[in-house]
Tab-separated table of C-alpha atoms in Angstrom:
chain	number	residue	atom	x	y	z
X	1381	MET	CA	-22.634	3.910	-4.095
X	1382	LYS	CA	-21.990	4.396	-0.367
X	1383	ALA	CA	-24.215	1.407	0.328
X	1384	ALA	CA	-22.061	-0.715	-2.001
X	1385	TYR	CA	-18.960	0.168	-0.001
X	1386	ARG	CA	-20.668	-0.605	3.316
X	1387	VAL	CA	-21.856	-3.991	2.052
X	1388	THR	CA	-18.424	-4.850	0.654
X	1389	LEU	CA	-16.682	-3.864	3.873
X	1390	ARG	CA	-19.040	-6.131	5.839
X	1391	SER	CA	-18.241	-8.983	3.455
X	1392	ILE	CA	-14.566	-8.937	4.483
X	1393	GLY	CA	-14.068	-10.758	7.775
X	1394	THR	CA	-11.042	-8.704	8.811
X	1395	PHE	CA	-13.135	-5.530	8.514
X	1396	ASP	CA	-15.671	-6.519	11.172
X	1397	ASP	CA	-14.814	-3.600	13.459
X	1398	VAL	CA	-12.096	-1.052	14.147
X	1399	ASN	CA	-10.214	-3.287	16.584
X	1400	VAL	CA	-10.049	-6.157	14.094
X	1401	ILE	CA	-8.858	-3.769	11.374
X	1402	LEU	CA	-6.125	-2.342	13.591
X	1403	VAL	CA	-4.931	-5.796	14.629
X	1404	ASN	CA	-4.876	-7.282	11.111
X	1405	TYR	CA	-3.624	-4.313	9.123
X	1406	LEU	CA	-1.525	-2.376	11.636
X	1407	LEU	CA	-0.495	-4.346	14.729
X	1408	LEU	CA	0.316	-7.733	13.152
X	1409	PRO	CA	2.157	-6.228	10.143
X	1410	LEU	CA	4.068	-3.961	12.530
X	1411	VAL	CA	5.115	-6.924	14.690
X	1412	SER	CA	6.176	-8.791	11.539
X	1413	LEU	CA	8.148	-5.744	10.422
X	1414	ILE	CA	9.941	-5.499	13.777
X	1415	MET	CA	10.857	-9.197	13.673
X	1416	PHE	CA	11.995	-8.796	10.084
X	1417	LEU	CA	14.217	-5.819	10.986
X	1418	LEU	CA	15.734	-7.685	13.928
X	1419	ILE	CA	16.699	-10.497	11.564
X	1420	ALA	CA	18.009	-8.058	8.977
X	1421	PHE	CA	20.292	-6.352	11.494
X	1422	GLY	CA	22.023	-9.659	12.224
X	1423	ALA	CA	22.721	-10.606	8.605
X	1424	SER	CA	24.752	-9.302	5.700
X	1425	GLN	CA	22.039	-9.930	3.072
X	1426	ASP	CA	20.200	-6.994	1.505
X	1427	TYR	CA	16.671	-7.379	2.850
X	1428	SER	CA	15.199	-4.403	1.019
X	1429	ARG	CA	13.848	-6.707	-1.746
X	1430	ILE	CA	11.869	-8.749	0.782
X	1431	LEU	CA	10.568	-5.628	2.494
X	1432	VAL	CA	9.366	-4.075	-0.762
X	1433	GLY	CA	7.842	-7.313	-2.044
X	1434	SER	CA	6.025	-8.193	1.159
X	1435	VAL	CA	3.820	-5.098	1.146
X	1436	ILE	CA	2.260	-5.526	-2.302
X	1437	THR	CA	0.166	-8.694	-1.799
X	1438	THR	CA	-2.470	-7.415	0.638
X	1439	GLY	CA	-5.066	-6.694	-2.021
X	1440	ILE	CA	-5.360	-10.314	-3.131
X	1441	GLY	CA	-6.775	-11.492	0.194
X	1442	ILE	CA	-9.255	-8.611	0.442
X	1443	VAL	CA	-10.765	-9.021	-3.033
X	1444	VAL	CA	-10.921	-12.819	-2.856
X	1445	ALA	CA	-12.469	-12.812	0.637
X	1446	SER	CA	-15.213	-10.428	-0.479
X	1447	THR	CA	-15.964	-12.532	-3.571
X	1448	VAL	CA	-16.090	-15.737	-1.530
X	1449	TYR	CA	-18.563	-14.078	0.825
X	1450	ASP	CA	-20.777	-13.297	-2.169
X	1451	GLN	CA	-20.577	-16.947	-3.156
X	1452	ASN	CA	-21.442	-18.143	0.347
X	1453	ILE	CA	-24.631	-16.067	0.431
X	1454	ASN	CA	-25.542	-17.204	-3.110
X	1455	LEU	CA	-25.105	-13.740	-4.566
X	1456	LEU	CA	-22.874	-14.822	-7.458
X	1457	ASP	CA	-25.797	-16.268	-9.412
X	1458	ASP	CA	-27.470	-12.865	-9.312
X	1459	ILE	CA	-24.210	-11.177	-10.267
X	1460	PHE	CA	-23.868	-13.307	-13.389
X	1461	SER	CA	-27.503	-12.920	-14.372
X	1462	ILE	CA	-27.804	-9.186	-13.677
X	1463	ARG	CA	-24.209	-8.416	-14.713
X	1464	PRO	CA	-23.806	-5.157	-12.750
X	1465	THR	CA	-21.440	-2.532	-14.067
X	1466	PHE	CA	-17.771	-2.714	-13.158
X	1467	LYS	CA	-18.214	0.458	-11.099
X	1468	ASN	CA	-20.958	-1.023	-8.924
X	1469	TYR	CA	-19.340	-4.381	-8.174
X	1470	TRP	CA	-15.641	-4.927	-8.829
X	1471	LEU	CA	-14.462	-1.330	-8.492
X	1472	VAL	CA	-15.740	-1.177	-4.902
X	1473	LYS	CA	-13.623	-4.199	-3.952
X	1474	PHE	CA	-10.596	-2.825	-5.794
X	1475	VAL	CA	-10.813	0.601	-4.137
X	1476	ILE	CA	-10.943	-0.907	-0.645
X	1477	ALA	CA	-8.024	-3.218	-1.430
X	1478	ALA	CA	-6.053	-0.329	-2.945
X	1479	LEU	CA	-6.542	1.898	0.107
X	1480	VAL	CA	-5.350	-0.797	2.513
X	1481	LEU	CA	-2.442	-1.678	0.249
X	1482	SER	CA	-1.426	1.981	-0.030
X	1483	LEU	CA	-1.520	2.555	3.729
X	1484	GLU	CA	0.531	-0.571	4.434
X	1485	THR	CA	3.049	0.319	1.731
X	1486	ILE	CA	3.485	3.868	2.984
X	1487	PHE	CA	3.536	3.015	6.680
X	1488	LEU	CA	5.500	-0.228	6.757
X	1489	GLY	CA	7.583	0.366	3.650
X	1490	VAL	CA	8.840	3.791	4.668
X	1491	ILE	CA	9.593	2.767	8.259
X	1492	GLY	CA	11.417	-0.367	7.114
X	1493	LEU	CA	13.481	1.394	4.464
X	1494	LEU	CA	14.425	4.165	6.888
X	1495	VAL	CA	15.624	1.652	9.450
X	1496	LEU	CA	17.505	-0.308	6.767
X	1497	ASN	CA	19.129	2.949	5.617
X	1498	LYS	CA	17.635	2.600	2.138
X	1499	VAL	CA	16.282	6.155	1.969
X	1500	ASN	CA	17.096	6.397	-1.759
X	1501	ILE	CA	14.444	3.749	-2.489
X	1502	ILE	CA	11.576	5.646	-0.797
X	1503	PRO	CA	10.775	8.020	-3.721
X	1504	ARG	CA	10.575	5.085	-6.134
X	1505	LEU	CA	8.404	3.211	-3.646
X	1506	PHE	CA	5.866	6.043	-3.880
X	1507	LEU	CA	6.161	6.216	-7.671
X	1508	ALA	CA	5.599	2.465	-7.856
X	1509	LEU	CA	2.417	2.553	-5.773
X	1510	PRO	CA	0.007	2.768	-8.763
X	1511	PHE	CA	1.742	-0.233	-10.341
X	1512	GLU	CA	1.566	-2.136	-7.053
X	1513	ILE	CA	-2.171	-1.510	-6.962
X	1514	PHE	CA	-2.690	-2.591	-10.581
X	1515	ILE	CA	-0.696	-5.791	-10.103
X	1516	SER	CA	-2.392	-6.615	-6.831
X	1517	VAL	CA	-5.960	-6.150	-8.086
X	1518	LEU	CA	-5.267	-7.970	-11.372
X	1519	LEU	CA	-3.905	-11.013	-9.537
X	1520	ALA	CA	-6.735	-10.749	-7.006
X	1521	TYR	CA	-9.330	-10.633	-9.775
X	1522	PHE	CA	-7.711	-13.585	-11.552
X	1523	CYS	CA	-7.730	-15.658	-8.344
X	1524	ALA	CA	-11.287	-14.633	-7.448
X	1525	VAL	CA	-12.727	-15.428	-10.888
X	1526	TRP	CA	-11.113	-18.859	-11.128
X	1527	GLY	CA	-12.248	-19.646	-7.589
X	1528	MET	CA	-15.922	-18.949	-8.299
X	1529	LYS	CA	-18.288	-21.877	-7.700
X	1530	LYS	CA	-15.403	-24.095	-6.609
X	1531	GLU	CA	-15.630	-26.241	-3.478
X	1532	ASN	CA	-12.528	-24.450	-2.246
X	1533	PRO	CA	-12.791	-20.919	-3.707
X	1534	TYR	CA	-9.457	-19.996	-2.130
X	1535	TRP	CA	-7.519	-22.693	-4.009
X	1536	LEU	CA	-5.787	-20.379	-6.488
X	1537	SER	CA	-5.286	-17.427	-4.144
X	1538	ASN	CA	-3.597	-19.762	-1.633
X	1539	ILE	CA	-1.248	-21.047	-4.337
X	1540	VAL	CA	-0.415	-17.560	-5.599
X	1541	THR	CA	0.154	-15.931	-2.206
X	1542	GLY	CA	2.037	-18.985	-0.920
X	1543	SER	CA	4.469	-19.075	-3.831
X	1544	LEU	CA	4.790	-15.336	-4.301
X	1545	ILE	CA	7.871	-14.919	-2.116
X	1546	ILE	CA	9.753	-17.124	-4.589
X	1547	LEU	CA	8.068	-16.142	-7.851
X	1548	ALA	CA	8.391	-12.423	-7.080
X	1549	GLY	CA	12.141	-12.635	-6.536
X	1550	MET	CA	11.888	-11.295	-2.994
X	1551	ILE	CA	14.888	-13.219	-1.669
X	1552	ILE	CA	17.190	-13.007	-4.693
X	1553	PRO	CA	16.668	-11.484	-8.154
X	1554	VAL	CA	14.856	-13.710	-10.640
X	1555	SER	CA	17.820	-13.315	-13.015
X	1556	GLU	CA	19.817	-15.589	-10.672
X	1557	TYR	CA	17.216	-18.387	-10.713
X	1558	PRO	CA	17.700	-21.665	-12.593
X	1559	THR	CA	16.056	-21.656	-16.021
X	1560	TRP	CA	13.014	-23.756	-15.072
X	1561	LEU	CA	12.142	-21.564	-12.083
X	1562	LYS	CA	12.904	-18.348	-13.945
X	1563	PHE	CA	10.288	-19.308	-16.558
X	1564	PHE	CA	7.489	-19.406	-13.955
X	1565	ALA	CA	8.746	-16.337	-12.106
X	1566	GLU	CA	8.847	-14.283	-15.302
X	1567	LEU	CA	5.128	-14.894	-15.813
X	1568	LEU	CA	4.393	-12.429	-13.002
X	1569	PRO	CA	5.216	-8.699	-13.159
X	1570	ILE	CA	6.095	-8.376	-9.473
X	1571	SER	CA	9.788	-9.230	-9.848
X	1572	ASN	CA	10.100	-6.540	-12.527
X	1573	LEU	CA	8.471	-4.032	-10.191
X	1574	ILE	CA	10.837	-4.920	-7.335
X	1575	ASP	CA	13.863	-4.723	-9.655
X	1576	TRP	CA	12.715	-1.283	-10.819
X	1577	ILE	CA	12.174	-0.008	-7.273
X	1578	VAL	CA	15.410	-1.381	-5.838
X	1579	ASN	CA	17.932	-1.071	-8.645
X	1580	SER	CA	16.797	0.953	-11.603
X	1581	ASN	CA	16.473	4.488	-12.877
X	1582	ILE	CA	12.945	5.864	-13.222
X	1583	PHE	CA	12.923	5.447	-17.022
X	1584	SER	CA	14.447	2.143	-18.040
X	1585	GLN	CA	13.845	-1.089	-19.908
X	1586	ARG	CA	12.509	-2.632	-16.701
X	1587	MET	CA	9.664	-0.118	-16.699
X	1588	LEU	CA	8.732	-0.991	-20.290
X	1589	ILE	CA	8.723	-4.731	-19.492
X	1590	LEU	CA	6.625	-4.041	-16.395
X	1591	LEU	CA	4.000	-2.115	-18.396
X	1592	ILE	CA	3.827	-4.852	-21.040
X	1593	LYS	CA	3.303	-7.544	-18.400
X	1594	ILE	CA	0.569	-5.530	-16.672
X	1595	LEU	CA	-1.205	-5.164	-20.040
X	1596	VAL	CA	-0.880	-8.913	-20.686
X	1597	TRP	CA	-2.361	-9.727	-17.278
X	1598	TYR	CA	-5.206	-7.311	-17.954
X	1599	LEU	CA	-5.991	-9.209	-21.158
X	1600	ILE	CA	-5.706	-12.521	-19.283
X	1601	CYS	CA	-8.273	-11.280	-16.757
X	1602	ILE	CA	-10.675	-10.287	-19.538
X	1603	LEU	CA	-10.280	-13.712	-21.158
X	1604	SER	CA	-10.772	-15.435	-17.801
X	1605	THR	CA	-14.019	-13.522	-17.279
X	1606	LYS	CA	-15.381	-14.718	-20.621
X	1607	ILE	CA	-14.369	-18.346	-19.971
X	1608	ILE	CA	-15.788	-18.536	-16.436
X	1609	HIS	CA	-18.950	-16.658	-17.384
X	1610	SER	CA	-19.675	-19.048	-20.249
X	1611	LYS	CA	-18.999	-22.089	-18.031
X	1612	LEU	CA	-21.319	-20.875	-15.287
X	1613	LEU	CA	-24.074	-20.061	-17.777
X	1614	GLU	CA	-23.841	-23.616	-19.169
X	1615	LYS	CA	-24.532	-25.001	-15.690
């Protein structure tokens, strides 16, 4: 099992060495946070939504990058023929992504909310961490699976991460969107998570909707696995 983690870590370009890790997951996010806070101080808008939403997408890049590496070294064919257990293949990627996501959420989220004087949100930020991890790895898995054997395996992950700031309701709540945009935004559970963290009581209707959407995305991921697996076997 330790070997699986070492191999997976080497498959992620931003995990090449300690310096690269510190730059990509500590220094650059910290600089972005400082710039974000400087902007927030000069405006009347509530930036806590953007701060909370921006720290929950890290896992997508980690899982997809590791899967693309497997594709580049022609390991995916073996994966589909051998079909290793979830624990020996996907869980390793998810655990690494979850650890990085958790550290960024705790470090950047807490600092940002303290500076923005949103201390009341911090407990819910910690309570929401398991949901952040579930959402992140589900979306990462979905993007990774549909990118397998494609000429550009990053095509879906680029679309998802690029549009997430809008679809997640980071700037304004999704409830204020026009109907056509609200339809697409409601497909993702991230806006519900942000609404729950920022505005809601611990037990509320938002939490129930969030759990239902996470379950739906879990089923979508299972269906995607079956579809892609059958397509690749046909080839």
